[in-house]
Amino acid sequence: MSDVLFSSPAMAELFTPRAMVAAMLRVELALARALARADVIPADAADAIAAACRVELYDADAVFDESATAGTPVIPLVRMLTERVDTKARGWVHWGATSQDIIDTAMVLQMRAGIELLARELRGVAESAAALADRYRYAEMAGRTLGQHAAPITFGLKAARWLALTTRQIRALEALPSTALPLQFGGAVGTLAPFGDSGPLVAAHLAEELALPLPELPWHAERDRIATVAAALGVAAGAMSKIASDVALLAQTEIGEVAEGAQPGKGGSSAMPQKRNPVDAMSALAAARLAIGLVPTLMSGLAQEHERAIGAWQAEWVALPHVFRHTAGAVMHVRRSLAGLEVHHDRMRQNLSLAGGTLMAEALSVALAPRLGRTEAQSVVKSASERALREGIPLQRAALDDARISSILSADDVNRALNPSRYLGSADAFINRALASLPDPSRDAPHATARVEIDGLNIAYRVDGDVSNPALVLINSLGTDLRVWEPQADSLSQYFRVIRYDARGHGESDVPAEPATIDRLGADLVALLDHLNIERAHLCGLSLGGLTALWVAVYHADRVGRAVFANASARFGTTQSWDERMRAVRAGGMEAISETVVGRFFGAPFRAEHPDLTRFITDMVEATPVTGYLAACAAVRDADLRDVVSRIRAPSLVLAGELDQSAPLRQSEELHASISGSELVVLPGAAHLSNLEQAEEFTRLVTTFLRGL
């Protein structure tokens, strides 16, 4: 029941037995490759092992059933893996590793994915809190301390505090992959003795294969990193419980200042028809308690025996997944609660006048203090407040009736002092500070996590999603880097193993010395697939990325599953137009063309409505190395695939922007007509980077098509 009520479906799926087996196989595969790179085992043995490391070949339940006797799931898994490997390569399976290396590293991979998932969900909480903070920045309400009315605040400030709290959790979680989630690889007792003095080299290759930090030494029995992750999740869950508690209290019948959004079947009672319960807040509080309750189990695991623990390490196998599941549940339910939150400002105003408006007592004493001094002013106002409460009259009347007050303050002075809107201090400034700290997923997203040498250049790439999912390569447009796919990457990685990369001369990839060709750009993509041991992948290319995808679909048809050609053409522009652009870049750098380029990327209304995103893409274009940009321009200038795209047999989707000037609708229609059986969808109002202008619809169309739905 807990995975249904007190976890998120995505996080629950991430920590299933099948997902754990997939992660362990990913480590075994990477180990085989690392051993081959270090010349410890033959390359053909590594290939044989890699071919058998496919999760669909194994019964995860059987692996864990046997682990009850074996004491670890690695023992039955390695036996099953060995049985599937060619006889000549069997002796190299799991070479030099110990069970803890595989389990710990597999869990590190799962935790990394789990942290990314939590950070995404927390951004949803932050965005809702930010919207509430901005919309209700002037909505006065009672500030409450120790459960009692204290002084006025605004609901915007309360939401801004939720935002700041959530932002801190995002930052804390995003720091974990580099500080607390390194490779685990030490062999039997942490010496890597089977490799002689080559152990560090094998470890370095293994860390690179898995895109994990390389620790200074193995950490089998030193679990401070696990405790750090557990503590961070516990704090994040606790932070969500703070927000959920506020919502639940504000939704009480007697207060009635907020309510969770209504929807059929939500928040009812089996006995009381009138009930509208804050069920998301309730579920978040329950999930947070479950998560926090497991943190001590993981903290207690810091005391481990010698080189490998007996009991404490094994307890992590259960506690860690559940901490992730329940923290995700808390975050998910808070996100849902805030996303549909109904704010009743009229009730907030009514509640301000409860108790005769005595929550303005501090403001009145502050107005009197310059004449009476702080102590005397508080004493006088306390007397007036007690009378107001005792006799059930407004504080204003009690104040004007008191000669000690009326002799100093006029009726207008008293009214001003008792006006909640005049006693909000720096609330507006604090709201602005919180809004300024809102994480921008496109700016703050991690860039490349790994590199591979292709044709003498280091090509930067990033992989997200379960290794057992179908592979999908997202190919960038000219002048952008892999961050251009941020609006799609999170959603697509739920269904696919998503590979993004920076084309040569772009982003974090090396800059070529010579002009590129479309053949070279396509060959880079094929080499990346080879490096990742991916025989067949779906492709989704944008602009130049679409041209690259077309080339691969024509000349390497066996490597392509389904293909999406977005804002693409078999022939872009004319030789003259590209020569003119290249001359402008040589003369004035990227700044000379950035305004024009971004003006083609987005329509004018979109640029006006989204200045931050426009500036971000402009910065990306201007940061592209001149030599790298010119090399890619040469490839586009010289490419003409119009005579060969008819050879494409992969199921294809052509996505066109209605207002695209760089790949006009007419060219998309021609491309669609040339590719037998292809589909064409036009995105209304979109220009050239339709994945950003129409992000939600673009993602939906691509997901639906690639999944064959």
XYZ file of C-alpha atoms in Angstrom:
709
model
C 0.000 0.000 0.000
C 2.831 2.436 0.796
C 4.065 2.530 -2.802
C 0.566 3.516 -3.936
C -0.241 6.090 -1.260
C 3.116 7.278 0.008
C 5.492 7.140 -2.944
C 5.478 8.414 -6.515
C 4.965 5.950 -9.377
C 8.228 7.017 -11.029
C 10.297 6.539 -7.872
C 8.611 3.249 -7.056
C 9.501 2.013 -10.538
C 13.090 3.156 -10.114
C 13.594 0.845 -7.124
C 11.818 -2.317 -8.255
C 13.698 -5.649 -8.213
C 13.902 -5.481 -12.006
C 15.432 -1.994 -11.843
C 18.011 -3.205 -9.329
C 18.930 -6.144 -11.564
C 19.213 -3.763 -14.526
C 21.531 -1.505 -12.516
C 23.737 -4.430 -11.433
C 23.967 -5.623 -15.034
C 24.924 -2.121 -16.082
C 27.815 -2.262 -13.612
C 28.905 -5.712 -14.816
C 28.804 -4.473 -18.408
C 30.849 -1.384 -17.550
C 33.324 -3.531 -15.605
C 33.887 -5.755 -18.634
C 34.548 -2.745 -20.834
C 36.872 -1.186 -18.265
C 38.832 -4.432 -17.972
C 39.205 -4.594 -21.749
C 40.330 -0.972 -21.938
C 42.979 -1.740 -19.316
C 44.078 -4.845 -21.297
C 43.145 -7.115 -18.410
C 40.698 -9.211 -20.437
C 40.336 -9.727 -24.203
C 38.087 -7.264 -26.046
C 35.988 -10.109 -27.494
C 35.352 -11.384 -23.955
C 34.102 -7.940 -22.947
C 31.810 -7.898 -25.985
C 30.421 -11.316 -25.072
C 29.737 -10.215 -21.505
C 28.157 -6.961 -22.668
C 25.832 -8.808 -25.020
C 24.496 -10.850 -22.088
C 23.937 -7.840 -19.810
C 20.366 -7.215 -20.957
C 17.808 -7.149 -18.181
C 15.082 -8.760 -20.301
C 17.130 -11.977 -20.261
C 16.755 -12.399 -16.503
C 14.007 -13.155 -14.010
C 14.473 -10.533 -11.303
C 12.228 -12.364 -8.850
C 14.311 -15.510 -9.255
C 17.489 -13.531 -8.578
C 16.133 -12.213 -5.305
C 14.568 -15.530 -4.314
C 18.000 -17.151 -4.548
C 19.634 -14.261 -2.717
C 17.832 -15.271 0.466
C 20.086 -18.319 0.552
C 23.169 -16.797 -1.054
C 23.120 -13.706 1.166
C 23.440 -11.312 -1.768
C 21.658 -10.968 -5.128
C 24.988 -10.674 -6.925
C 25.866 -14.338 -6.456
C 22.836 -15.744 -8.339
C 22.986 -12.925 -10.888
C 26.652 -13.578 -11.714
C 25.895 -17.286 -12.048
C 23.018 -16.571 -14.449
C 25.122 -14.052 -16.374
C 28.015 -16.504 -16.667
C 25.701 -19.156 -18.061
C 24.652 -16.797 -20.861
C 28.195 -15.859 -21.865
C 30.206 -17.728 -24.482
C 32.343 -20.488 -22.945
C 35.627 -18.750 -23.803
C 34.572 -15.552 -22.012
C 32.954 -17.055 -18.924
C 36.108 -16.934 -16.868
C 36.237 -13.155 -17.186
C 32.748 -12.436 -15.835
C 32.863 -10.347 -12.623
C 36.677 -10.452 -12.754
C 38.340 -8.844 -9.727
C 35.099 -7.480 -8.247
C 33.243 -8.366 -5.095
C 29.500 -8.440 -4.492
C 29.601 -5.168 -2.590
C 31.243 -3.405 -5.521
C 28.337 -4.364 -7.742
C 25.555 -3.690 -5.229
C 26.934 -0.389 -3.960
C 27.655 0.950 -7.429
C 24.265 -0.197 -8.704
C 22.592 1.584 -5.799
C 24.682 4.682 -6.484
C 23.306 4.660 -10.043
C 19.783 4.273 -8.699
C 20.317 7.001 -6.126
C 21.669 9.349 -8.780
C 18.558 8.793 -10.875
C 16.394 9.125 -7.773
C 17.985 12.429 -6.821
C 17.431 13.778 -10.325
C 13.791 12.720 -10.066
C 13.391 14.372 -6.665
C 15.003 17.574 -7.902
C 12.571 17.678 -10.836
C 9.573 17.183 -8.558
C 10.897 19.808 -6.137
C 11.150 22.266 -9.007
C 7.429 21.708 -9.529
C 6.839 22.563 -5.854
C 9.056 25.638 -6.202
C 7.264 26.830 -9.330
C 3.851 26.561 -7.665
C 5.112 28.294 -4.532
C 6.624 31.042 -6.680
C 3.344 31.578 -8.516
C 1.481 31.824 -5.210
C 4.087 34.181 -3.762
C 3.848 36.554 -6.687
C 0.074 36.431 -7.074
C -0.690 36.915 -3.384
C 2.187 39.194 -2.408
C -0.301 41.818 -1.132
C -2.883 39.428 0.349
C -2.778 40.287 4.061
C -3.350 37.498 6.519
C -2.663 36.747 10.156
C 0.833 35.664 11.017
C 0.628 33.018 13.708
C 3.191 32.108 16.371
C 2.643 29.243 18.809
C -0.732 28.783 17.121
C -1.936 32.292 18.025
C -2.460 35.467 15.998
C 0.747 37.487 16.226
C 1.111 40.187 13.546
C 0.078 40.584 9.913
C 1.951 38.984 7.037
C 0.917 38.265 3.466
C 0.089 34.915 1.989
C 2.664 35.774 -0.639
C 5.339 35.877 2.057
C 4.240 32.516 3.440
C 4.465 31.016 -0.048
C 7.841 32.721 -0.544
C 9.135 30.952 2.553
C 7.910 27.671 1.088
C 9.760 28.581 -2.101
C 13.011 29.402 -0.295
C 12.767 26.211 1.749
C 12.233 24.140 -1.386
C 15.021 25.875 -3.267
C 17.463 24.962 -0.512
C 16.467 21.313 -0.851
C 17.024 21.412 -4.611
C 20.497 22.881 -4.144
C 21.385 20.340 -1.463
C 20.255 17.398 -3.580
C 21.991 18.652 -6.709
C 25.297 18.722 -4.819
C 25.090 15.048 -3.855
C 26.076 13.303 -7.120
C 29.514 14.916 -7.130
C 30.182 14.637 -3.386
C 28.370 11.563 -2.095
C 27.762 9.241 -5.035
C 31.105 7.940 -6.308
C 32.094 4.594 -7.749
C 32.525 1.667 -5.359
C 35.295 -0.666 -6.519
C 37.760 -2.334 -4.183
C 37.549 -6.070 -4.655
C 37.408 -8.473 -1.744
C 38.971 -6.289 0.960
C 39.520 -2.963 -0.768
C 42.953 -3.626 -2.286
C 42.074 -4.624 -5.886
C 44.798 -7.231 -5.468
C 43.809 -9.319 -8.543
C 44.966 -6.438 -10.760
C 48.402 -6.006 -9.236
C 49.328 -2.354 -9.586
C 46.750 -1.788 -12.356
C 43.815 -1.528 -9.946
C 43.603 2.291 -10.029
C 43.615 2.242 -13.835
C 40.741 -0.246 -13.987
C 38.828 1.793 -11.401
C 39.354 4.981 -13.411
C 38.057 3.321 -16.575
C 35.068 1.909 -14.689
C 34.196 5.312 -13.229
C 34.389 6.827 -16.697
C 32.183 4.124 -18.201
C 29.499 4.820 -15.598
C 30.031 8.611 -15.529
C 30.618 8.447 -11.764
C 33.153 10.331 -9.642
C 36.272 8.310 -8.815
C 36.822 8.227 -5.031
C 40.253 8.466 -3.482
C 39.932 4.845 -2.334
C 37.219 2.186 -1.835
C 34.689 2.850 0.926
C 33.145 -0.551 1.665
C 32.821 -0.026 5.415
C 32.909 3.771 5.574
C 29.283 4.778 5.037
C 29.394 8.517 5.637
C 28.331 9.099 2.032
C 25.234 6.936 2.442
C 24.433 8.723 5.699
C 24.824 12.072 3.944
C 22.334 11.082 1.261
C 19.923 9.751 3.885
C 20.191 12.950 5.908
C 19.569 15.105 2.839
C 16.470 13.098 1.967
C 15.252 13.241 5.527
C 15.610 17.023 5.543
C 13.849 17.269 2.177
C 10.975 15.129 3.467
C 10.813 17.252 6.610
C 10.731 20.402 4.501
C 7.747 19.029 2.619
C 6.016 18.199 5.893
C 6.381 21.852 6.946
C 4.556 22.994 3.806
C 1.928 20.261 4.099
C 1.347 21.122 7.740
C 0.776 24.775 6.880
C -1.731 23.820 4.189
C -3.573 21.409 6.478
C -3.838 23.983 9.271
C -4.947 26.790 6.953
C -7.602 24.453 5.529
C -9.186 23.777 8.937
C -12.868 24.671 9.042
C -12.307 27.346 11.709
C -9.632 29.040 9.574
C -10.691 28.226 6.007
C -8.039 30.348 4.315
C -7.047 27.736 1.731
C -8.428 24.512 0.279
C -6.894 21.873 -1.929
C -8.251 21.890 -5.449
C -11.477 19.968 -5.868
C -11.729 17.025 -8.216
C -14.059 14.030 -8.435
C -13.403 11.506 -5.688
C -10.817 13.614 -3.861
C -10.992 14.343 -0.147
C -14.351 12.826 0.690
C -15.443 10.828 3.708
C -17.138 7.445 3.898
C -19.411 8.746 6.665
C -19.602 12.549 6.394
C -20.836 13.896 3.034
C -19.778 17.468 3.816
C -16.079 16.678 4.217
C -13.434 18.074 1.876
C -10.252 16.739 3.351
C -6.759 18.010 2.409
C -5.686 14.545 1.315
C -2.516 15.588 -0.499
C -1.270 17.417 2.581
C -2.242 14.391 4.672
C -0.411 11.971 2.376
C 2.653 14.212 2.286
C 2.798 14.284 6.078
C 2.479 10.508 6.287
C 5.125 9.932 3.620
C 7.509 12.360 5.324
C 7.135 10.559 8.652
C 7.922 7.258 6.972
C 10.997 8.708 5.248
C 12.353 10.425 8.345
C 11.756 7.300 10.406
C 14.168 5.349 8.204
C 17.021 7.860 8.432
C 18.214 6.602 11.858
C 18.549 3.095 10.401
C 20.988 4.412 7.826
C 22.773 6.636 10.329
C 23.293 3.677 12.622
C 25.038 1.934 9.730
C 28.042 4.225 10.178
C 29.353 1.770 12.762
C 30.532 -1.087 10.544
C 32.872 -3.944 11.310
C 36.353 -4.108 9.788
C 36.380 -4.317 5.963
C 32.736 -5.341 5.449
C 29.763 -5.061 7.738
C 27.600 -7.909 8.936
C 24.039 -6.601 9.011
C 24.415 -2.821 8.791
C 25.300 -2.791 5.098
C 22.576 -5.289 4.274
C 19.982 -3.147 6.071
C 20.706 -0.383 3.556
C 19.274 -2.536 0.758
C 15.804 -2.065 2.247
C 16.115 1.284 4.025
C 17.611 3.304 1.174
C 14.986 2.486 -1.470
C 12.224 3.218 1.008
C 13.717 6.561 2.027
C 13.729 7.514 -1.646
C 10.204 6.201 -2.204
C 8.690 8.003 0.759
C 10.565 11.254 0.209
C 9.312 11.192 -3.374
C 5.800 10.614 -2.062
C 6.047 13.638 0.223
C 7.323 15.834 -2.596
C 4.751 14.591 -5.101
C 1.813 15.221 -2.783
C 3.024 18.704 -1.834
C 3.449 19.512 -5.519
C -0.110 18.396 -6.179
C -1.428 20.276 -3.177
C 0.148 23.584 -4.171
C -0.567 23.211 -7.885
C -4.313 23.273 -7.291
C -4.430 25.308 -4.094
C -7.467 27.556 -3.689
C -6.679 30.728 -1.721
C -9.575 32.412 0.069
C -8.348 35.978 0.562
C -11.736 37.160 1.776
C -11.505 34.690 4.662
C -7.973 35.880 5.411
C -9.280 39.450 5.733
C -12.113 38.307 7.988
C -9.702 36.425 10.230
C -7.535 39.524 10.631
C -10.329 41.127 12.625
C -10.743 38.194 15.015
C -10.035 39.004 18.666
C -10.860 42.632 17.977
C -7.888 43.094 15.693
C -5.481 42.718 18.591
C -2.901 41.172 16.257
C -2.069 44.838 15.451
C -1.014 45.455 19.052
C 2.683 45.438 18.189
C 2.137 48.025 15.465
C 0.323 50.277 17.920
C 3.081 49.958 20.514
C 5.685 50.802 17.853
C 3.723 53.988 17.037
C 3.706 54.965 20.723
C 7.310 54.016 21.526
C 8.960 57.256 20.326
C 6.999 59.179 23.009
C 6.559 56.597 25.754
C 9.549 54.352 25.307
C 9.319 50.675 24.363
C 8.486 49.258 27.805
C 5.798 51.793 28.679
C 4.292 51.625 25.187
C 3.938 47.844 25.413
C 2.365 48.115 28.874
C -0.213 50.666 27.698
C -1.123 48.678 24.595
C -1.306 45.453 26.604
C -3.879 47.109 28.878
C -5.932 48.282 25.876
C -5.716 44.830 24.261
C -6.884 43.082 27.436
C -9.880 45.400 27.610
C -10.706 44.765 23.952
C -10.644 40.996 24.517
C -12.496 41.190 27.824
C -15.319 43.393 26.538
C -15.397 42.090 22.950
C -14.712 45.483 21.413
C -12.232 46.443 18.636
C -8.732 47.390 19.710
C -9.235 50.679 17.880
C -12.022 51.697 20.277
C -10.120 50.560 23.331
C -7.100 52.575 22.167
C -9.052 55.781 21.532
C -10.779 55.439 24.917
C -7.407 55.252 26.665
C -6.149 58.755 27.434
C -2.569 57.556 27.558
C -2.919 56.686 23.865
C -5.332 59.341 22.601
C -3.216 62.102 24.132
C -0.353 61.057 21.849
C -2.028 59.621 18.742
C -4.959 61.115 16.857
C -7.774 58.934 15.565
C -6.117 58.972 12.140
C -2.794 57.984 13.714
C -4.441 55.060 15.494
C -6.214 53.936 12.331
C -2.966 54.058 10.385
C -1.173 52.071 13.085
C -3.926 49.444 13.068
C -3.992 49.056 9.267
C -2.454 45.641 8.466
C -1.311 46.758 5.013
C 0.886 49.444 6.629
C 2.669 46.985 8.902
C 4.134 44.456 6.512
C 7.723 45.576 6.837
C 10.031 44.087 4.192
C 7.644 41.344 3.130
C 7.655 42.492 -0.487
C 11.461 42.618 -0.625
C 11.702 39.145 0.898
C 9.264 37.802 -1.690
C 11.418 39.267 -4.455
C 14.500 37.621 -2.984
C 12.779 34.254 -2.889
C 11.563 34.623 -6.462
C 15.066 35.537 -7.606
C 16.365 32.271 -6.145
C 13.901 30.105 -8.091
C 15.988 27.453 -9.865
C 15.965 27.748 -13.645
C 16.052 24.132 -14.884
C 17.541 25.131 -18.220
C 20.316 27.249 -16.721
C 21.044 25.095 -13.696
C 20.810 21.676 -15.318
C 23.982 19.627 -15.300
C 25.749 19.675 -18.643
C 27.692 16.759 -20.059
C 28.646 13.985 -17.647
C 31.037 12.022 -19.849
C 33.289 12.290 -22.879
C 34.437 9.959 -25.609
C 37.189 10.439 -28.163
C 35.824 10.357 -31.722
C 37.964 11.187 -34.719
C 40.587 12.759 -32.456
C 38.104 15.020 -30.633
C 36.525 14.654 -27.214
C 32.748 14.613 -27.665
C 30.734 15.471 -24.544
C 27.549 13.547 -23.885
C 24.965 12.825 -21.204
C 22.818 9.744 -20.636
C 19.574 9.729 -18.618
C 17.050 6.978 -18.008
C 17.148 3.263 -17.320
C 19.716 1.318 -19.332
C 17.049 -1.296 -20.061
C 14.820 1.216 -21.876
C 14.981 1.740 -25.652
C 17.752 4.165 -26.610
C 16.835 7.620 -27.906
C 19.363 10.155 -29.201
C 18.435 13.840 -29.115
C 20.476 15.837 -31.640
C 20.915 19.589 -31.175
C 20.419 22.471 -33.558
C 23.231 24.641 -34.918
C 24.637 27.008 -32.290
C 23.130 25.239 -29.268
C 24.281 22.572 -26.842
C 22.563 19.630 -25.199
C 20.751 21.891 -22.708
C 18.380 22.878 -25.502
C 16.552 19.589 -24.759
C 15.886 20.270 -21.070
C 12.108 20.667 -21.542
C 11.974 17.161 -23.062
C 14.718 15.222 -21.284
C 12.958 14.594 -17.979
C 9.745 13.326 -19.530
C 11.403 11.254 -22.237
C 13.806 9.598 -19.797
C 10.832 7.923 -18.107
C 10.380 5.788 -21.234
C 13.746 5.881 -22.978
C 17.461 5.766 -22.317
C 18.033 9.332 -23.482
C 21.402 10.257 -24.977
C 22.233 13.914 -25.579
C 25.527 15.173 -26.875
C 27.310 18.338 -27.937
C 28.212 18.259 -31.606
C 31.852 18.881 -32.413
C 32.679 22.544 -31.889
C 29.665 23.117 -29.638
C 29.113 23.155 -25.879
C 31.726 21.128 -24.020
C 32.945 19.138 -27.043
C 36.317 19.856 -28.634
C 36.573 22.310 -31.513
C 37.711 20.826 -34.856
C 40.511 22.452 -36.785
C 38.878 21.760 -40.155
C 35.393 22.400 -41.606
C 32.930 19.602 -40.959
C 30.757 17.688 -43.398
C 27.359 16.126 -42.835
C 29.074 12.745 -43.319
C 31.412 13.565 -40.440
C 28.595 14.766 -38.166
C 26.608 11.626 -38.907
C 29.652 9.424 -38.335
C 30.154 11.097 -34.923
C 26.661 9.992 -33.929
C 27.236 6.428 -35.113
C 30.568 6.304 -33.226
C 28.820 7.476 -30.055
C 26.292 4.646 -30.425
C 29.187 2.219 -30.857
C 30.867 3.550 -27.726
C 27.675 3.063 -25.736
C 27.193 -0.424 -27.217
C 23.844 0.594 -28.695
C 23.002 -1.348 -31.821
C 19.759 0.438 -32.588
C 18.316 3.736 -31.360
C 15.448 6.101 -31.997
C 16.552 9.512 -33.278
C 15.059 12.947 -32.672
C 16.929 15.716 -34.440
C 16.236 19.449 -34.348
C 17.291 21.675 -37.272
C 20.923 20.674 -37.987
C 20.244 17.727 -35.677
C 17.387 16.761 -37.994
C 19.718 16.926 -40.990
C 22.188 14.696 -39.118
C 19.389 12.258 -38.285
C 18.370 12.164 -41.945
C 21.921 11.218 -42.958
C 22.093 8.411 -40.379
C 18.637 7.123 -41.369
C 19.779 6.978 -45.019
C 23.275 5.551 -44.648
C 22.966 3.539 -41.411
C 19.377 2.390 -41.636
C 20.030 -0.671 -39.503
C 20.952 1.567 -36.540
C 17.668 3.499 -36.525
C 14.420 2.457 -34.881
C 12.020 5.382 -35.268
C 12.990 8.898 -36.287
C 11.679 12.405 -35.627
C 12.870 15.169 -37.944
C 11.946 18.450 -36.257
C 12.234 21.792 -38.063
C 14.475 19.961 -40.493
C 15.136 20.016 -44.197
C 17.100 17.891 -46.633
C 18.640 21.151 -47.848
C 18.957 24.311 -45.713
C 19.329 27.665 -47.463
C 21.730 28.407 -50.275
C 25.491 28.334 -50.587
C 25.484 32.121 -50.870
C 23.419 32.646 -47.716
C 25.709 30.389 -45.693
C 28.843 32.061 -47.043
C 27.412 35.431 -46.031
C 26.667 34.200 -42.520
C 30.144 32.740 -42.164
C 31.745 36.014 -43.306
C 29.729 37.894 -40.696
C 30.907 35.523 -37.951
C 34.542 35.771 -39.043
C 34.317 39.557 -38.984
C 32.347 40.152 -35.798
C 32.191 36.922 -33.835
C 29.022 35.204 -32.681
C 27.600 38.463 -31.311
C 27.364 39.746 -34.873
C 24.659 37.220 -35.765
C 23.103 36.191 -32.435
C 20.171 38.602 -32.609
C 19.293 37.521 -36.141
C 19.719 33.820 -35.330
C 17.560 33.972 -32.205
C 15.028 36.040 -34.144
C 14.667 33.034 -36.433
C 14.596 30.595 -33.514
C 11.566 32.263 -31.888
C 8.665 34.388 -33.066
C 8.460 37.962 -31.779
C 5.502 37.302 -29.413
C 7.350 34.389 -27.807
C 10.499 36.478 -27.341
C 8.461 39.203 -25.683
C 6.676 36.795 -23.351
C 9.787 34.760 -22.479
C 12.700 37.186 -22.138
C 14.666 34.948 -19.753
C 14.578 31.932 -22.068
C 15.383 34.153 -25.037
C 18.396 35.555 -23.193
C 19.497 32.063 -22.183
C 19.456 30.812 -25.779
C 21.148 34.004 -26.954
C 23.909 33.413 -24.402
C 24.208 29.826 -25.624
C 24.588 30.933 -29.220
C 27.146 33.594 -28.312
C 29.118 31.081 -26.217
C 29.538 28.733 -29.202
C 33.190 28.827 -30.330
C 33.542 30.718 -33.606
C 35.672 27.983 -35.180
C 33.205 25.299 -34.121
C 30.240 27.247 -35.457
C 31.965 27.892 -38.780
C 32.857 24.204 -39.115
C 29.197 23.231 -38.633
C 28.018 25.972 -41.008
C 30.249 24.479 -43.688
C 28.592 21.095 -43.136
C 25.102 22.575 -43.520
C 26.126 24.684 -46.528
C 27.478 21.695 -48.413
C 24.806 19.165 -47.429
C 22.050 18.255 -49.862
C 20.166 15.042 -49.107
C 17.134 15.694 -51.319
C 18.038 12.915 -53.723
C 18.541 10.245 -51.033
C 15.954 10.803 -48.274
C 13.483 8.661 -50.184
C 15.605 5.672 -49.126
C 14.543 6.119 -45.487
C 12.457 3.203 -44.293
C 12.367 3.934 -40.566
C 8.946 5.013 -39.256
C 9.295 8.784 -39.375
C 7.590 11.870 -37.950
C 8.223 15.269 -39.536
C 7.513 18.137 -37.122
C 7.190 21.576 -38.677
C 6.817 25.062 -37.232
C 4.070 27.077 -38.853
C 6.229 30.237 -38.757
C 9.621 28.609 -39.345
C 11.793 30.734 -41.640
C 14.870 28.492 -41.536
C 13.011 25.298 -42.458
C 9.856 26.676 -44.093
C 6.684 24.632 -43.992
C 6.995 23.973 -47.731
C 10.301 22.158 -47.156
C 8.806 20.076 -44.346
C 5.975 19.084 -46.655
C 8.513 18.083 -49.317
C 10.443 16.024 -46.781
C 7.239 14.320 -45.675
C 6.373 13.526 -49.292
C 9.832 12.047 -49.887
C 9.786 9.655 -46.907
C 7.341 6.855 -47.563
C 4.830 6.338 -44.766
C 5.983 9.333 -42.749
C 3.691 11.518 -40.661
C 3.628 15.320 -40.761
C 2.491 17.510 -37.878
C 2.539 21.313 -38.020
C 2.887 23.185 -34.720
C 0.773 26.346 -34.922
C 2.579 29.567 -34.106
C 5.974 27.880 -33.731
C 9.144 29.100 -35.406
C 12.438 27.187 -35.632
C 13.046 25.851 -32.099
C 9.599 24.350 -31.720
C 10.745 22.125 -28.860
C 11.056 25.290 -26.762
C 8.193 27.355 -28.170
C 5.693 24.487 -27.991
C 7.519 22.418 -25.388
C 4.570 20.506 -23.935
C 2.981 19.622 -27.273
C 6.357 18.799 -28.837
C 7.140 16.409 -25.987
C 3.722 14.772 -26.209
C 3.982 14.233 -29.955
C 7.501 12.812 -29.794
C 6.701 10.525 -26.857
C 3.529 9.196 -28.447
C 5.191 8.570 -31.805
C 8.342 6.930 -30.479
C 6.352 4.659 -28.177
C 4.246 3.589 -31.151
C 1.007 4.639 -29.484
